[in-house]
Amino acid sequence: MKKISKISLIFTLVVALVASQFTIASSARAESDRLGIKAEAAILLDAKTGKILYEKNADTVLGVASMSKMMTEYIVLEAIKKGKISWDQKVKINEYVHKLSAAPDLSNVGLTQGEDYTVKELYEAMAIFSGNAATVALAELVAGSEKNFVDLMNKKASELGLKDYKFVNASGLNNKNLMGNHPAGQPDEENVMTARDTATLAFRLINDFPEVLEFSKVPKLKFRDGREYPNFNWMLPGLIFQYEGVDGLKTGSTDFAGYCFTATAERNGQRFISVVMKSPSKNDRFTDTIKILDFAFSNFGKEELLPANYSPKKEGILPVTKGKEKEVKLVTKEAIEMVIENGQKEKYKPVVVIDKSKLNSKGELTAPIKKGEKIGYITMKSTDEDYGYLTKEGEKLASVDLVAAEEVEKANWFVLSMRAIGGFFGDVWGSVSSTVKGWF
């Protein structure tokens, strides 16, 4: 009986230990998602620098549905900027695009076969009402075929720094909805990305082509057929979930992707970008986004972390060779401002990076040095764990140049000669002194 009791006791302890581990793991997961977002993946960032302020499963590869159109928008806007196409250029609608525009249960404005539409009309249909046929028409215009355009999409994704993605069509539909004309991938495949990559795409789209917001902020599209088509972004002014400051960017939904939304909002000069992927319902993607943006605007703000002309304590003075002065003071060219969580300013410490190409083997600068010459840069790092930045370029936006506070002229030949002589005799005297000391 005693033996059985011991076994039972051991078994009970093991069960309790395992249960406690599950409880700890569950608590850790709950703590990691501090906002209680229903979406499977989400991310929030400062739109200027790409500093990540919150994330949940940001590297999980998921369907993106019509958020794919942000890549199509980028490539079209780039083609316009380079003069390859123009806003008023006419596009004649072919049979396939016409039939696709009339397909049931797809987001579309009707496009008449053989009729001409301007690039701007098609772009508005794509950006405001998520018109799938209009998107295909633009893809064919830019690249000659949607297949060629998909190649451009994947190439551009790599150029923009995306890591985990695959584009198989221009619109974000499931290939099975393309009436047998899927340009790449399998017959039932869809475009996929991570929340991090989707945010990176939105970040580059807004910063490289800010005019995109002039289209995405339009609540209703008035098309040439006399009809009004509502924007699927219901957080725009006058729509169901209207939210102060929202002016973009793109929704998406398919059975595979669930309900997705890339949002951007600006208040008092501060802009944020958020992404939610695979929300359970159409409304959840907006309520999730409201939680994220409320969190952003209530808890984060721009703070001056270092003033202009700040000189670092350790690296603020560098030795100079061949100069009239033997050292030079380094200061920040301007103040460092960053979007950080309220009350966390004291946790940020300066990190100095000196341009090693400007130093000799002894760690000295070589005169002449101009006042204001860049010697390195300073950025700020939190002593707490943070999410970092989307891109290295974004991190540089949160840094400032470290420059010479004054000019250091090159010393003339006489001064350099005297220093050399002094140095020689100094070495000799040092050697003699050491020898003499050795005698006693």
JSON list of C-alpha atoms in Angstrom, two decimals, residues 12 16 21-22 36 78 93 136 139 171 182 207 210 240 242 248 279 289-290 296 298 332 368 375 381 394 414 420:
[
{"chain": "A", "resi": 12, "resn": "THR", "atom": "CA", "xyz": [0.41, 13.59, -9.00]},
{"chain": "A", "resi": 16, "resn": "ALA", "atom": "CA", "xyz": [0.99, 19.18, -11.43]},
{"chain": "A", "resi": 21, "resn": "GLN", "atom": "CA", "xyz": [4.23, 24.60, -17.36]},
{"chain": "A", "resi": 22, "resn": "PHE", "atom": "CA", "xyz": [1.16, 24.84, -19.59]},
{"chain": "A", "resi": 36, "resn": "GLY", "atom": "CA", "xyz": [-6.20, 40.85, -27.19]},
{"chain": "A", "resi": 78, "resn": "GLU", "atom": "CA", "xyz": [6.38, 53.81, -60.29]},
{"chain": "A", "resi": 93, "resn": "ILE", "atom": "CA", "xyz": [-10.84, 46.67, -72.47]},
{"chain": "A", "resi": 136, "resn": "VAL", "atom": "CA", "xyz": [-5.79, 43.07, -64.35]},
{"chain": "A", "resi": 139, "resn": "ALA", "atom": "CA", "xyz": [-1.22, 44.87, -65.01]},
{"chain": "A", "resi": 171, "resn": "SER", "atom": "CA", "xyz": [-5.46, 41.16, -57.84]},
{"chain": "A", "resi": 182, "resn": "HIS", "atom": "CA", "xyz": [-4.35, 32.24, -63.70]},
{"chain": "A", "resi": 207, "resn": "ASN", "atom": "CA", "xyz": [6.70, 57.02, -48.18]},
{"chain": "A", "resi": 210, "resn": "PRO", "atom": "CA", "xyz": [2.39, 59.66, -50.72]},
{"chain": "A", "resi": 240, "resn": "ILE", "atom": "CA", "xyz": [-19.67, 52.43, -40.36]},
{"chain": "A", "resi": 242, "resn": "GLN", "atom": "CA", "xyz": [-15.25, 55.86, -39.03]},
{"chain": "A", "resi": 248, "resn": "GLY", "atom": "CA", "xyz": [-6.08, 54.41, -46.02]},
{"chain": "A", "resi": 279, "resn": "SER", "atom": "CA", "xyz": [-9.47, 38.24, -38.56]},
{"chain": "A", "resi": 289, "resn": "THR", "atom": "CA", "xyz": [-7.60, 47.83, -35.99]},
{"chain": "A", "resi": 290, "resn": "ILE", "atom": "CA", "xyz": [-9.40, 50.28, -33.70]},
{"chain": "A", "resi": 296, "resn": "ALA", "atom": "CA", "xyz": [-0.90, 53.79, -30.71]},
{"chain": "A", "resi": 298, "resn": "SER", "atom": "CA", "xyz": [-2.93, 56.85, -26.49]},
{"chain": "A", "resi": 332, "resn": "THR", "atom": "CA", "xyz": [25.11, 65.91, -32.82]},
{"chain": "A", "resi": 368, "resn": "PRO", "atom": "CA", "xyz": [42.46, 68.94, -41.94]},
{"chain": "A", "resi": 375, "resn": "ILE", "atom": "CA", "xyz": [32.50, 61.64, -38.37]},
{"chain": "A", "resi": 381, "resn": "LYS", "atom": "CA", "xyz": [18.57, 52.02, -28.04]},
{"chain": "A", "resi": 394, "resn": "GLY", "atom": "CA", "xyz": [14.25, 53.11, -41.25]},
{"chain": "A", "resi": 414, "resn": "PHE", "atom": "CA", "xyz": [57.72, 73.43, -39.06]},
{"chain": "A", "resi": 420, "resn": "ALA", "atom": "CA", "xyz": [58.61, 64.83, -34.57]}
]
